[in-house]
Short mmCIF file of C-alpha atoms in Angstrom, two decimals:
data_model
loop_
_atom_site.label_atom_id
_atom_site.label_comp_id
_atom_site.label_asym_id
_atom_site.label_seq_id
_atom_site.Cartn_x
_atom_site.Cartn_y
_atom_site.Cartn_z
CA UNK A 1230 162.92 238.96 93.81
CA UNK A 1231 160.14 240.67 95.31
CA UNK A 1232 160.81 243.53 97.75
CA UNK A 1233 160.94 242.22 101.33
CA UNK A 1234 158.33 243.79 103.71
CA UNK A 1235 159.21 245.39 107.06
CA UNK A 1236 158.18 241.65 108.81
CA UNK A 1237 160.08 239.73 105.39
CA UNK A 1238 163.17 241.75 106.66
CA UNK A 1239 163.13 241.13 110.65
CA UNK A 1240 162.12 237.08 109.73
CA UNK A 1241 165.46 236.91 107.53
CA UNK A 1242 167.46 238.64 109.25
CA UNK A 1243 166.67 237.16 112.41
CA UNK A 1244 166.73 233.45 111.20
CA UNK A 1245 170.43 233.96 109.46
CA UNK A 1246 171.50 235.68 112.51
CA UNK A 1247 170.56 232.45 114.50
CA UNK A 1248 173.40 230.45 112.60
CA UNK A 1249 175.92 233.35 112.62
CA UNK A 1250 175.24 234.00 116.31
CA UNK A 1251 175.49 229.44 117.47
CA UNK A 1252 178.87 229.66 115.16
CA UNK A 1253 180.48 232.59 116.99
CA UNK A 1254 179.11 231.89 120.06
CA UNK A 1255 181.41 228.85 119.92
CA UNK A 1256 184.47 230.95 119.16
CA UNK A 1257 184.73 232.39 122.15
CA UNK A 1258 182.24 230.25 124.85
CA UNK A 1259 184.99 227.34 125.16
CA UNK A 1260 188.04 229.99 125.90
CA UNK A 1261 186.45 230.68 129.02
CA UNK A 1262 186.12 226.77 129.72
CA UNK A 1263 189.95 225.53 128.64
CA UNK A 1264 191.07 225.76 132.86
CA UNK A 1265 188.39 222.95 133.36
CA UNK A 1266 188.45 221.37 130.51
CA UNK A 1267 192.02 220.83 130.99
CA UNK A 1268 191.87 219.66 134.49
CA UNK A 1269 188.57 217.51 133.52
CA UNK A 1270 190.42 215.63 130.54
CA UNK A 1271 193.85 216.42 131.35
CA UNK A 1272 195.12 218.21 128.53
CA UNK A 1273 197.53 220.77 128.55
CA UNK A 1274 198.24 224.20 126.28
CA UNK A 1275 199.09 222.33 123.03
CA UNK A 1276 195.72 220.36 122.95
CA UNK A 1277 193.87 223.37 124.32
CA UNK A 1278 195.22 225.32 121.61
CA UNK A 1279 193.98 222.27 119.18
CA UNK A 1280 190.71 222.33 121.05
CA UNK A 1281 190.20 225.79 120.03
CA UNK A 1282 191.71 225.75 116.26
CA UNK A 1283 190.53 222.63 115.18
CA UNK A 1284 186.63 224.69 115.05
CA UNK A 1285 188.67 227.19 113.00
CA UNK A 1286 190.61 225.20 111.00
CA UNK A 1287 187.88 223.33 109.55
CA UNK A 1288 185.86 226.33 109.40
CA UNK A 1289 188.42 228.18 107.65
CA UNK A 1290 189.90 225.18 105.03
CA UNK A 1291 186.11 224.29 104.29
CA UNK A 1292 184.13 227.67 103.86
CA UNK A 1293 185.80 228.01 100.49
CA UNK A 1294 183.95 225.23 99.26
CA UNK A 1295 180.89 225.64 101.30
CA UNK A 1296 180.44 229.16 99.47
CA UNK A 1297 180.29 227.41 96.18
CA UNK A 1298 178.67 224.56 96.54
CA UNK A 1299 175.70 227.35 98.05
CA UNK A 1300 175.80 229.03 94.93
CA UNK A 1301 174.93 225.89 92.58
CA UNK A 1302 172.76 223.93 94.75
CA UNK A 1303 170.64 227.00 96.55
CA UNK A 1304 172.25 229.13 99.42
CA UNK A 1305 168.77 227.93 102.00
CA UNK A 1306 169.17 223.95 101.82
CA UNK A 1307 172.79 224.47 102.72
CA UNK A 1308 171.84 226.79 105.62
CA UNK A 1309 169.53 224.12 106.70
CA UNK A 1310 172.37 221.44 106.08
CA UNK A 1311 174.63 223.22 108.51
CA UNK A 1312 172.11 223.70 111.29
CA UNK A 1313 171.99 220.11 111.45
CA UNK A 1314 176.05 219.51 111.33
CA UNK A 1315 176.84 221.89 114.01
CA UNK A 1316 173.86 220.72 116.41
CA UNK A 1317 175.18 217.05 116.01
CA UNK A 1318 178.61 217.91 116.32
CA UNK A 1319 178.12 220.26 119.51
CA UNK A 1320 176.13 217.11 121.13
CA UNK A 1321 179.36 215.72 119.98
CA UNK A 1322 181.48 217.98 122.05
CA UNK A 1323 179.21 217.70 125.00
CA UNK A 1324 179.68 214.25 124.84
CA UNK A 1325 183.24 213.81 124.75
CA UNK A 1326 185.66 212.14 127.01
CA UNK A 1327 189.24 212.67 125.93
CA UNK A 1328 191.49 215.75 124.28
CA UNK A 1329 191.39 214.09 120.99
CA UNK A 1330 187.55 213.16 120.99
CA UNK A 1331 187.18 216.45 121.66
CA UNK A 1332 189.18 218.15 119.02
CA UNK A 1333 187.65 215.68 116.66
CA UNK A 1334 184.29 216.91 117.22
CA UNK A 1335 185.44 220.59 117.27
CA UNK A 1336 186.37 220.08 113.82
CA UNK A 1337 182.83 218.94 112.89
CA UNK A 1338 181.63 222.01 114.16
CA UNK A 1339 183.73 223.75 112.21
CA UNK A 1340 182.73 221.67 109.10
CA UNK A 1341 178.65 223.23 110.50
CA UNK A 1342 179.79 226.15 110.44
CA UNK A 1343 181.74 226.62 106.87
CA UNK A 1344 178.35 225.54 105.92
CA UNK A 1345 176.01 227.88 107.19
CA UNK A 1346 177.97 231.48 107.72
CA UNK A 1347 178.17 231.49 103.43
CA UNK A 1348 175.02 230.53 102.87
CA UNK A 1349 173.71 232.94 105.23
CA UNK A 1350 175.50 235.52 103.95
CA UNK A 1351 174.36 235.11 100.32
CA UNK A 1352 170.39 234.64 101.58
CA UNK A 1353 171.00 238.42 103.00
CA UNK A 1354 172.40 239.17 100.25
CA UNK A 1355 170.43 238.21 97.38
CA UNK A 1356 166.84 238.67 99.56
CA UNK A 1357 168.02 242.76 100.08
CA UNK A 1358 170.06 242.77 96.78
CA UNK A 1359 167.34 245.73 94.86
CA UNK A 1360 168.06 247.78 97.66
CA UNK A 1361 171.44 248.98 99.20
CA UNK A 1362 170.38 250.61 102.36
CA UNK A 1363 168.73 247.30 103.23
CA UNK A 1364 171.14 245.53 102.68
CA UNK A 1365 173.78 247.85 104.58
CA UNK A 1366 170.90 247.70 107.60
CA UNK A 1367 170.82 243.76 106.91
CA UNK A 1368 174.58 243.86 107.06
CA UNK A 1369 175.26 245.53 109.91
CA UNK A 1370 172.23 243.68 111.94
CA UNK A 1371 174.14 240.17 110.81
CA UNK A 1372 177.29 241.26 112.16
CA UNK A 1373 175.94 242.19 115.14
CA UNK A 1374 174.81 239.43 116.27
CA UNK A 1375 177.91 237.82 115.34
CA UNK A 1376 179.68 239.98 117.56
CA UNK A 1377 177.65 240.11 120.38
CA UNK A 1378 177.88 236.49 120.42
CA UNK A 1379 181.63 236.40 120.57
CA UNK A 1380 181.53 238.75 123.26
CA UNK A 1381 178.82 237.44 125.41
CA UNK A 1382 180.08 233.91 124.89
CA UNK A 1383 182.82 234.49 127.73
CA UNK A 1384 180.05 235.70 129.88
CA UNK A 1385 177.63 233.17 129.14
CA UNK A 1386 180.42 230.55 129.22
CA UNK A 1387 181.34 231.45 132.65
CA UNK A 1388 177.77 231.03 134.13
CA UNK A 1389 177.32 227.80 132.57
CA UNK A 1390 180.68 226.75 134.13
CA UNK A 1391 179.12 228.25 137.96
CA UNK A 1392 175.97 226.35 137.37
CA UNK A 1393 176.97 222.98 135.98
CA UNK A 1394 180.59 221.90 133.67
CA UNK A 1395 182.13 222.92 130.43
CA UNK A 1396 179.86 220.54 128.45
CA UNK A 1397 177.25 222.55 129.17
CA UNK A 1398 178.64 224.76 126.94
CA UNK A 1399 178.16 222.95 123.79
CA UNK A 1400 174.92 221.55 124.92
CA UNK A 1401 173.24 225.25 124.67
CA UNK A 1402 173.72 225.28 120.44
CA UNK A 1403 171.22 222.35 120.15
CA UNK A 1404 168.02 224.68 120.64
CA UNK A 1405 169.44 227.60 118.76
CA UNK A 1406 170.11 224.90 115.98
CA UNK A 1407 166.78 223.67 116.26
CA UNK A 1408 165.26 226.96 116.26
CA UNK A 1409 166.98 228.31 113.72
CA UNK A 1410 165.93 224.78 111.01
CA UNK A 1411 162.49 225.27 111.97
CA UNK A 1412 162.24 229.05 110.90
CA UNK A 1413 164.78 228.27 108.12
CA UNK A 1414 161.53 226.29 106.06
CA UNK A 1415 159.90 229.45 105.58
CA UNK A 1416 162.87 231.41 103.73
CA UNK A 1417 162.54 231.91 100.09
CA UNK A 1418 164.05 229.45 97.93
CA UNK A 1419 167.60 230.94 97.12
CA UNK A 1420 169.21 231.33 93.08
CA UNK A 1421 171.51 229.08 91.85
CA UNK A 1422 174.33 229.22 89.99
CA UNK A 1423 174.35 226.41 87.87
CA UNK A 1424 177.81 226.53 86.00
CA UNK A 1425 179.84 226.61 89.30
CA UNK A 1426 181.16 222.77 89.64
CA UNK A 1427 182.97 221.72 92.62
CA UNK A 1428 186.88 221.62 92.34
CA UNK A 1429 188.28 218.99 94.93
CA UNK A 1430 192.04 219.47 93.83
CA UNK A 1431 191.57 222.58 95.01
CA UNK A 1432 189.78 222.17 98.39
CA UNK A 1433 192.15 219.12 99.51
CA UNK A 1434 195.04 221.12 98.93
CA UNK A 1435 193.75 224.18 100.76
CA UNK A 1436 193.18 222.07 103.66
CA UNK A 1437 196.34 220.06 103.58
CA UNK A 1438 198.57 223.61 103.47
CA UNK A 1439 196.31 225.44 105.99
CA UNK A 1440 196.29 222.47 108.59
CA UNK A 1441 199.93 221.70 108.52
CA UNK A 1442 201.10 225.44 108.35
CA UNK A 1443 199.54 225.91 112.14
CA UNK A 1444 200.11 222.25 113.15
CA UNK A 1445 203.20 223.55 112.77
CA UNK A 1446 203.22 226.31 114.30
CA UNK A 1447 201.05 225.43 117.48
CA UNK A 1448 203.51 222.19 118.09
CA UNK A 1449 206.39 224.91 117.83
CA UNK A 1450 207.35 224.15 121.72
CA UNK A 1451 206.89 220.47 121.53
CA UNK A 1452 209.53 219.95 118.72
CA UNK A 1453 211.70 222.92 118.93
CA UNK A 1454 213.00 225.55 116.51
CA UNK A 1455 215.23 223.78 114.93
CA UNK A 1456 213.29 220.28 114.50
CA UNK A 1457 213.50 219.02 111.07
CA UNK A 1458 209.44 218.35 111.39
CA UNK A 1459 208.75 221.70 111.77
CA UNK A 1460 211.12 223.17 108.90
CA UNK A 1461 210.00 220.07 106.95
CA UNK A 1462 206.17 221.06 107.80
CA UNK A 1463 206.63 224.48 107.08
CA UNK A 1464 208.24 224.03 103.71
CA UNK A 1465 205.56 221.74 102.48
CA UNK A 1466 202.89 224.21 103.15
CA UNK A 1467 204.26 226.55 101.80
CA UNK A 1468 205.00 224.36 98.50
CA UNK A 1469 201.16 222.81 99.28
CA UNK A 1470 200.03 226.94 98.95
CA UNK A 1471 202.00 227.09 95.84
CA UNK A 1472 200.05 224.21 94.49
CA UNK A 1473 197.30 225.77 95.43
CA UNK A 1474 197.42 228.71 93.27
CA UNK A 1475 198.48 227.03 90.52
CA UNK A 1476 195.44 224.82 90.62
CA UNK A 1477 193.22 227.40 90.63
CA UNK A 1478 194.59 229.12 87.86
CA UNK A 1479 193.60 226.27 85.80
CA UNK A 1480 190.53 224.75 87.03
CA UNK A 1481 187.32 225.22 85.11
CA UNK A 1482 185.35 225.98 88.50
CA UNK A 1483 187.91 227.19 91.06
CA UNK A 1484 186.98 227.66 94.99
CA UNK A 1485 189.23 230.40 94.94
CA UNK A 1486 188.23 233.09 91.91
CA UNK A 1487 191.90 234.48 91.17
CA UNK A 1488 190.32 237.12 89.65
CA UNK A 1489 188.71 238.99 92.41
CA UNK A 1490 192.37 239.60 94.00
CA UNK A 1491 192.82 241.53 90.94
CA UNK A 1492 190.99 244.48 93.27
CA UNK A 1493 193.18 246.43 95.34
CA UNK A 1494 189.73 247.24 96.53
CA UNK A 1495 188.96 243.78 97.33
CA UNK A 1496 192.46 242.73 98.40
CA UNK A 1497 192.18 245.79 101.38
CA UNK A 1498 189.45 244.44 102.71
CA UNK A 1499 190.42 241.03 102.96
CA UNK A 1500 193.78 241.78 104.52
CA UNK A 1501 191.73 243.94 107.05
CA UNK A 1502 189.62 241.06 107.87
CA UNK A 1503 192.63 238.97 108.23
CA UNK A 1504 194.51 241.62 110.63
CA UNK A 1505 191.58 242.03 113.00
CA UNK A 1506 190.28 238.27 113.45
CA UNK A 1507 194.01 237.19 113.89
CA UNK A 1508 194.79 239.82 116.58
CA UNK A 1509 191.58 239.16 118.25
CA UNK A 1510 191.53 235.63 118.56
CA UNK A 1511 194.72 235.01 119.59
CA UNK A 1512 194.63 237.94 122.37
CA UNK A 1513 191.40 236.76 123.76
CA UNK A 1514 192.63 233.55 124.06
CA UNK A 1515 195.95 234.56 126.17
CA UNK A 1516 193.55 236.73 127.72
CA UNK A 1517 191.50 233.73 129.13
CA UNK A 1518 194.63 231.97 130.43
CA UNK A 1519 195.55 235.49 132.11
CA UNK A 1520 192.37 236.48 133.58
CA UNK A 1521 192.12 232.48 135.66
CA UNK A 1522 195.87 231.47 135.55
CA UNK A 1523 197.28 235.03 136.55
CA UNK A 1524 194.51 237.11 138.16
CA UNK A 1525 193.46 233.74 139.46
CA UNK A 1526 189.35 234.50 138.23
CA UNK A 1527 187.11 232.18 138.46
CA UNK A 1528 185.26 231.15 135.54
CA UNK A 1529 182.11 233.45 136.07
CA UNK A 1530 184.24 236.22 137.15
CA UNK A 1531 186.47 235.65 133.63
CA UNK A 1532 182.95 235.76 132.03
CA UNK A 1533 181.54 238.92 133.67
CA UNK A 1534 185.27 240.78 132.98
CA UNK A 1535 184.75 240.27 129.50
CA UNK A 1536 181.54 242.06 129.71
CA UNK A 1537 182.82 245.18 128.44
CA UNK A 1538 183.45 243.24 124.92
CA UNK A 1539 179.77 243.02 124.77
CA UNK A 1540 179.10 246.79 125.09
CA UNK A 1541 181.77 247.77 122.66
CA UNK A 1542 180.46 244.80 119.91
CA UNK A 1543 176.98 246.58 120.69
CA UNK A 1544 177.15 250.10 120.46
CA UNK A 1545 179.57 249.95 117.57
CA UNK A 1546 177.40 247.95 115.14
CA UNK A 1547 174.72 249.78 115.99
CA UNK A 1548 176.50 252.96 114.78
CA UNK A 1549 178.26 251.43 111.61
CA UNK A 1550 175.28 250.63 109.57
CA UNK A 1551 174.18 254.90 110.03
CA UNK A 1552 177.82 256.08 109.50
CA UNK A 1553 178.24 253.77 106.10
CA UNK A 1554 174.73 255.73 104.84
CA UNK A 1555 176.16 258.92 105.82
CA UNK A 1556 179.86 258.51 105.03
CA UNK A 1557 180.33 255.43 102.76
CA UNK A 1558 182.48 252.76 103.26
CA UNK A 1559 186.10 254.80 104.18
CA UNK A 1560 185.49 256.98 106.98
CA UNK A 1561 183.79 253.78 109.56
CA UNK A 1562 186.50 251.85 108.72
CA UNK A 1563 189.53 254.27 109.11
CA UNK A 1564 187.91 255.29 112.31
CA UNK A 1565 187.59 251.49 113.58
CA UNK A 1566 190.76 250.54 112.68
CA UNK A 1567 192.40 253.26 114.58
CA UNK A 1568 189.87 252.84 117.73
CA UNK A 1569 191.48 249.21 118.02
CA UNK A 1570 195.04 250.27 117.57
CA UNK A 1571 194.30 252.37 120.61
CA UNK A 1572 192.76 249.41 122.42
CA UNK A 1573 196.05 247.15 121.82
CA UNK A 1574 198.54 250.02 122.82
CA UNK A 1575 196.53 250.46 126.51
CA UNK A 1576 197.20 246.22 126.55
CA UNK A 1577 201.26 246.64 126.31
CA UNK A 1578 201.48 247.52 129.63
CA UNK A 1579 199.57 244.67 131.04
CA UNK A 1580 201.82 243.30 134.02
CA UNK A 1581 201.52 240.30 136.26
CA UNK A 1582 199.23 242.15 138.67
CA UNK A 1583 197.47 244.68 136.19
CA UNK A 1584 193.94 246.11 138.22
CA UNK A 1585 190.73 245.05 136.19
CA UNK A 1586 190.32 248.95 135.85
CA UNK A 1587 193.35 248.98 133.35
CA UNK A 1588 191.97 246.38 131.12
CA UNK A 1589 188.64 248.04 131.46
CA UNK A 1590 189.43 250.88 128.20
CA UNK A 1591 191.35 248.04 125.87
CA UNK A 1592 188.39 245.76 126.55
CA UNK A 1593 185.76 247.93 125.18
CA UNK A 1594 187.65 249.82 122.48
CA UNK A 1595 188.59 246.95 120.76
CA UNK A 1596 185.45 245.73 119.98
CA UNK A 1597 184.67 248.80 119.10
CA UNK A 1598 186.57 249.55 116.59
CA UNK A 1599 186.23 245.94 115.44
CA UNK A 1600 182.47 246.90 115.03
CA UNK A 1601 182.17 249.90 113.87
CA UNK A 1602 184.52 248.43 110.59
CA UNK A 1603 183.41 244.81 110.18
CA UNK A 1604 180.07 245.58 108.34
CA UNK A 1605 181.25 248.29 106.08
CA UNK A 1606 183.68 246.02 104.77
CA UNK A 1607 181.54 243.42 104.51
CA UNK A 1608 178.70 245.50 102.91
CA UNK A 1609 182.01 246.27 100.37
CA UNK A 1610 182.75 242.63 99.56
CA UNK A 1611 179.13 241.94 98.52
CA UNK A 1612 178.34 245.44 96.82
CA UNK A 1613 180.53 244.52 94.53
CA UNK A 1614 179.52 240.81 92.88
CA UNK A 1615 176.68 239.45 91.19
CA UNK A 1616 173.82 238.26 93.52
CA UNK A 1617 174.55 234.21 92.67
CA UNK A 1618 178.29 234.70 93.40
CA UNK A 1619 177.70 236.11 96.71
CA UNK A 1620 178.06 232.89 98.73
CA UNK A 1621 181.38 232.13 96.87
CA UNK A 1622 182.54 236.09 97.69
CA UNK A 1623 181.36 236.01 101.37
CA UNK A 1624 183.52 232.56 101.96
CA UNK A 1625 186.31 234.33 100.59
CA UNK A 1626 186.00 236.79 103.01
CA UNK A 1627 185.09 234.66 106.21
CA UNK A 1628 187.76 232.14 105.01
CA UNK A 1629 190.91 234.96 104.97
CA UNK A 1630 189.49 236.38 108.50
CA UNK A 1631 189.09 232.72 110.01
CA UNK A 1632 192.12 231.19 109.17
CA UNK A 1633 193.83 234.42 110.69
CA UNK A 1634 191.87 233.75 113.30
CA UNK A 1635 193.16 229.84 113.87
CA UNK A 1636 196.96 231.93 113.29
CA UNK A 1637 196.85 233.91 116.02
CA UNK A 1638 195.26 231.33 118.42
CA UNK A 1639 198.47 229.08 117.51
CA UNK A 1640 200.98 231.63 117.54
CA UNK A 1641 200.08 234.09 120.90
CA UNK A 1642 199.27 230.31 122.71
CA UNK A 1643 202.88 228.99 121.32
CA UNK A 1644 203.88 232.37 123.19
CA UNK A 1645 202.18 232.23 125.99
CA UNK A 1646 203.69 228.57 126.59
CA UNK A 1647 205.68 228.37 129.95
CA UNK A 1648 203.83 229.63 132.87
CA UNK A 1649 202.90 233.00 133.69
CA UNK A 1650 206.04 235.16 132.98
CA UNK A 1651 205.03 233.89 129.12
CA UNK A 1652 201.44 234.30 129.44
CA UNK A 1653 201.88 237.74 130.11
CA UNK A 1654 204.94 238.69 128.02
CA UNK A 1655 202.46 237.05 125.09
CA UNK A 1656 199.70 240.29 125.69
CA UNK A 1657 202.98 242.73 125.14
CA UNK A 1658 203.88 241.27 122.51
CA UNK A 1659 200.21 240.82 120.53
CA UNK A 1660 199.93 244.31 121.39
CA UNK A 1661 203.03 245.82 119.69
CA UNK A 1662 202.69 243.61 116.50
CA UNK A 1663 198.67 244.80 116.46
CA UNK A 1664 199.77 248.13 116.29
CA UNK A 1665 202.34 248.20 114.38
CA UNK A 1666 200.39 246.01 111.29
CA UNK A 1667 197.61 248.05 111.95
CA UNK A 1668 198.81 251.15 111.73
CA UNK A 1669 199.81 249.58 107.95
CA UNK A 1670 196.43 248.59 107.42
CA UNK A 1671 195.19 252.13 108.17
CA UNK A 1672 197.55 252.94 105.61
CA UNK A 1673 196.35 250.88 102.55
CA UNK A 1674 192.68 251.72 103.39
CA UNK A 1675 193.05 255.05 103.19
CA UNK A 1676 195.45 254.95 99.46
CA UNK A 1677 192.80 252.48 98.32
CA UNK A 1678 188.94 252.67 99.05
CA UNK A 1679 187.58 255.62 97.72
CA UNK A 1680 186.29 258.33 99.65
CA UNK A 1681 182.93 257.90 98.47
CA UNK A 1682 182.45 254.40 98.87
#
């Protein structure tokens, strides 16, 4: 592939951005939204919880498949494919006029979404593939965007909810969507990898074990601790996981490559991933409930609170991509992972009537540390594959990190069920177990990346 010029590289970075930024956007835009939505369609915490993991659910339980199907039939046309799913779904969402509608069409987002963060990923990767400080740059631009657009989703979602309703929300993806298909026609055409097949023993038991494992969990309060559904859900996940692995030890063309865990290298990361999206999610979701159900915010003001998540997401992505080509790959994400552990210990002394002042420093380091570690480990995952097995690598990773993502939603909401007392006794609690794995995490980076990558 020939070497991208200085235009090449802001046209393909800025078109896979536009699908990254629409997917994430919708992460964190509806959290903001679930007091209306509730009182508009009358659901309460354990559909708003669905409302928000069904989009990760199906984004996590599909990606898997969704990186290798990109990698034999050509990373662009499934970009292109999953423009079109997520804009028709999000009309979908705008549409809808019950809890389960709702959640239905969530999922289809998600399904958008598995499709085109991959494929993305791997058009990055194999357009800046002759050159690693491109691709770091690339990297870091990506996840940028991605993070800004968590961020500024709260804010954005809280003037869309002073100007009109909450399906105004999902309304605002169809021009991105469109946008992003028409400027998708001028990417390269991506390689192939023509030997991957498509294992559906594999992906049908992923998604049965994932789904039921935080059904489970997220209908906790409903059924009670010591409901036979629950212990019988949880054991046949955990038998459906077993499966799982056992499947793709002995299929031909696995979703999962077995082999890659082999990597304490590899595993690191993906743990990493895991422990950040899972803390994150969840907390910004309790978060949401505290800043309108507690603190009694309006939506806007909910939006414009979160506005320090923005600055963080910004100045620390900005900084990773130049610390990776001075450092490597250790030192940004040591130093993230220990700027966010100081982020969730200011949170555990949150209190029914905290001042905005004291969320102010947990609100911005977070993020920060978040971004200043994100794209070195990504740039890790996909330094070290082949160029045609970077879709399958880069689902992997987005997988691990989403699915945590869909945990913590269901486990800090399962918390935070009961009123406010709960609500806020679910922030002490995300913050102790955030430090406490992370300060782990810190530990296992540092034993096994290598200083000089």
């Amino acid at each position: 592939m020939q070497k991208a010029a200085p235009l090449s590289f802001a046209f393909i970075v800025g078109t896979t951005c536009l699908a990254f930024v629409v997917s994430q956007l919708d992460i964190s835009i509806v959290n903001v939204a679930l007091p209306q939505i509730s009182r508009s369609l009358g659901a309460d915490v354990s559909q708003l919880q669905w409302i928000v993991d069904a989009y990760t659910i199906a984004f996590a339980v599909l990606m898997l498949s969704a990186g290798g199907m990109g990698d034999l039939l050509g990373a662009k046309h499934l970009f292109q494919l999953g423009l079109v799913a997520f804009g028709l779904a999000s009309a979908g969402c705008g549409f809808a006029e019950s809890p389960l509608s709702l959640i239905i069409f969530r999922a289809l987002q998600g399904l958008g979404s598995a499709i085109m963060i991959p494929s993305s990923l791997a058009i990055l990767n194999q357009s800046f593939a002759h050159d690693n400080l491109q691709r770091s740059r690339a990297v870091s631009f990506w996840t940028a965007a991605g993070s800004i657009a968590i961020a500024s989703g709260l804010i954005l979602g809280g003037l869309l909810l002073q100007v009109s309703n909450w399906r105004m929300i999902f309304f605002v993806n169809l021009p991105i969507c469109l946008i992003g298909l028409l400027l998708s026609v001028r990417l390269a055409e991506s390689e192939k990898h023509p030997n991957n097949g498509f294992d559906i023993p594999g992906q049908l038991t992923w998604m049965v074990a994932l789904t039921i494992l935080i059904a489970c969990i997220i209908e906790l309060h409903h059924f009670g601790f010591g409901s036979l559904w629950i212990y019988g859900g949880l054991i046949f996940s955990i038998v459906a996981f077993i499966l799982f692995i056992v499947i793709e030890k002995r299929a031909t063309a696995p979703i999962l490559s077995l082999d890659l865990f082999r990597s304490a290298h590899f595993n690191v990361i993906i743990l990493l991933g895991m422990v950040f999206n899972s803390a994150y999610y969840g907390t910004i979701f309790v978060l949401s409930l505290y800043l309108q159900n507690v603190l009694h915010y309006s939506a806007l003001a909910a939006g414009i609170a979160f506005l320090p998540l923005t600055g963080g997401f910004v100045i620390s992505n900005l900084l990773s991509g130049r610390a990776m080509n001075r450092y490597g790959i250790r030192v940004p994400v040591l130093t993230g992972i220990f700027i966010f552990i100081v982020g969730f210990a200011e949170l555990y002394s949150v209190k029914a009537d905290t001042p905005y002042w004291r969320l102010f420093i947990p609100f911005f380091t977070i993020p920060l540390g978040m971004g200043l570690a994100i794209p070195a480990m990504t740039t890790a995952i996909l330094g070290g594959v082949t160029r045609t097995l970077s879709g399958t690598v880069s689902a992997i990773f987005n997988t691990s990190r989403q699915a945590a993502g869909a945990m913590g939603v269901a486990v800090y909401g399962t918390i935070a069920y009961g009123g406010t007392a709960a609500v806020v006794n679910s922030i002490s609690i995300s913050a102790i177990a955030t430090v406490a794995v992370g300060l782990c995490a810190a530990f296992l980076v540092y034993k096994n990346l290598k200083r000089a990558s």
